[in-house]
Amino acid sequence: VLMMALRILRSALPPLRLRVTRMRSVKRNMVAIPIVGDPMPVPFHLDISGNLMVTSDMLQNWQCNGYIVVKHLLSSDELGKISLALEDSSGVREHAFEVDDGEGRKSMLCLWNHPGNDITGVLARTEKVAGTAAKLLDGEVYHYHTKLMMKSAHTGGRFAWHQDYGYWYKNAIMFPQLCTAFIAVDDCTVENGCIQVLRGSHHAGRIEHGMVGGQTGADVQRVKLLQQMLPEDLVELDAGDCLFFHSNLLHKSNANTSASRRWAFLCAYNRASNNALVEHHCAQYTHLNIVPNSTLLALDVFGQEDLTGKGFLDPANDKTIVAA
């Protein structure tokens, strides 16, 4: 009888061990969701060589919070060159259009699908921008689009709570495997309409969106419920800082009521394996040639920028916005 009992016990042990192993695996793979009252995440920095190392701590922050901030991603010299190119009225700004916020204010926006060979395209292909996006998304990425967002002093409009995937879902992109690098061209403050994020909201999945003013905005009631649970972070940035954020992270920005403009340069990336199934107004998969960070300062073509092939957006082809 004793031997029979031992055999029965022995036969039961392997499944028991298997169940324990599986439970431990699940626990290791769980990602904490932030709650109201949690302190804001600490920003990251370039190393002494001027490179951005994507560490395990950075990845953990990304997975938990849905965003990371990198201080001084652009040096003062790099930022100076980019600013000169963006301020050239015959450059990319020639393709800008107005977006109405539904409250009497407007922002200026220009958007292009392919990086091109000018200095704005080189920035979008640098290792510290595109290479970081690839590591955060854990795979090869391609350039989905870049845009210059311009909020003028006193008159720059607001942007309602939304997820970028709330827009991009409509473009037959099946999974939210996209991210944006928001690079501050100017200081971004509360007064001039810095980005606000609902930390950890990417865990909630895609939320229904509809038109709010001239923009696509997230379901207001759903956002209010999430605000009861998740921290709301005001992401103030110095010029040259960068905010990398997940395509399902809820974010917004208020109107610019200050005497200072607020310009930002945003590069969006999609995983190569997540290419849209239907052609639309943004880019399909195109191999992205990622270049060393040093390429940016080595380039000296101001006044002779080649803007061909960038594929500037005609707002009439984008149903997610209404140009003013």
XYZ file of N, CA and C in Angstrom, residues 6 9 34 38 42 67 73 84 90 100 125 140 148 159 163 217 227 230 289 294 297 323:
66
model
N 3.336 5.953 -2.906
C 4.505 6.703 -3.393
C 4.471 6.844 -4.903
N 1.996 9.493 -5.735
C 2.543 10.810 -5.435
C 3.570 11.240 -6.465
N 1.463 52.028 -13.662
C 1.553 53.129 -12.696
C 0.173 53.544 -12.188
N 2.178 57.986 -8.053
C 3.540 57.533 -8.347
C 4.366 58.716 -8.837
N 12.338 59.172 -13.993
C 13.579 59.942 -14.125
C 14.008 59.929 -15.592
N 6.422 55.700 -22.137
C 7.273 56.769 -22.665
C 8.573 56.857 -21.884
N 19.095 65.238 -26.214
C 19.340 64.299 -27.310
C 20.100 64.992 -28.432
N 17.905 76.256 -37.992
C 18.117 77.086 -39.172
C 17.374 76.524 -40.381
N 11.570 78.797 -47.295
C 11.531 78.086 -48.575
C 11.818 76.598 -48.412
N -7.229 73.594 -37.116
C -8.123 74.284 -36.188
C -8.338 73.419 -34.948
N 17.086 59.714 -39.472
C 17.770 58.438 -39.737
C 18.946 58.181 -38.794
N 13.192 45.729 -36.636
C 13.461 46.701 -37.698
C 12.290 47.674 -37.810
N 6.573 68.704 -38.556
C 6.952 69.884 -37.799
C 5.670 70.498 -37.269
N -4.374 70.535 -28.632
C -4.651 69.226 -29.216
C -5.315 68.374 -28.149
N -4.702 59.077 -28.905
C -3.612 58.129 -29.126
C -3.240 58.229 -30.599
N -9.991 62.884 -31.791
C -9.759 62.817 -30.349
C -10.329 61.550 -29.748
N -8.330 58.708 -16.132
C -7.700 59.746 -15.317
C -7.891 59.488 -13.824
N -4.773 56.652 -13.461
C -3.404 56.799 -13.959
C -2.855 58.197 -13.711
N 17.790 53.520 -43.973
C 19.242 53.477 -43.808
C 19.628 54.318 -42.600
N 27.168 61.149 -35.867
C 28.119 62.164 -36.328
C 27.745 62.739 -37.691
N 26.223 66.603 -37.816
C 27.089 67.778 -37.799
C 27.999 67.836 -39.018
N -8.041 70.584 -42.231
C -7.218 71.776 -42.366
C -8.084 73.025 -42.315
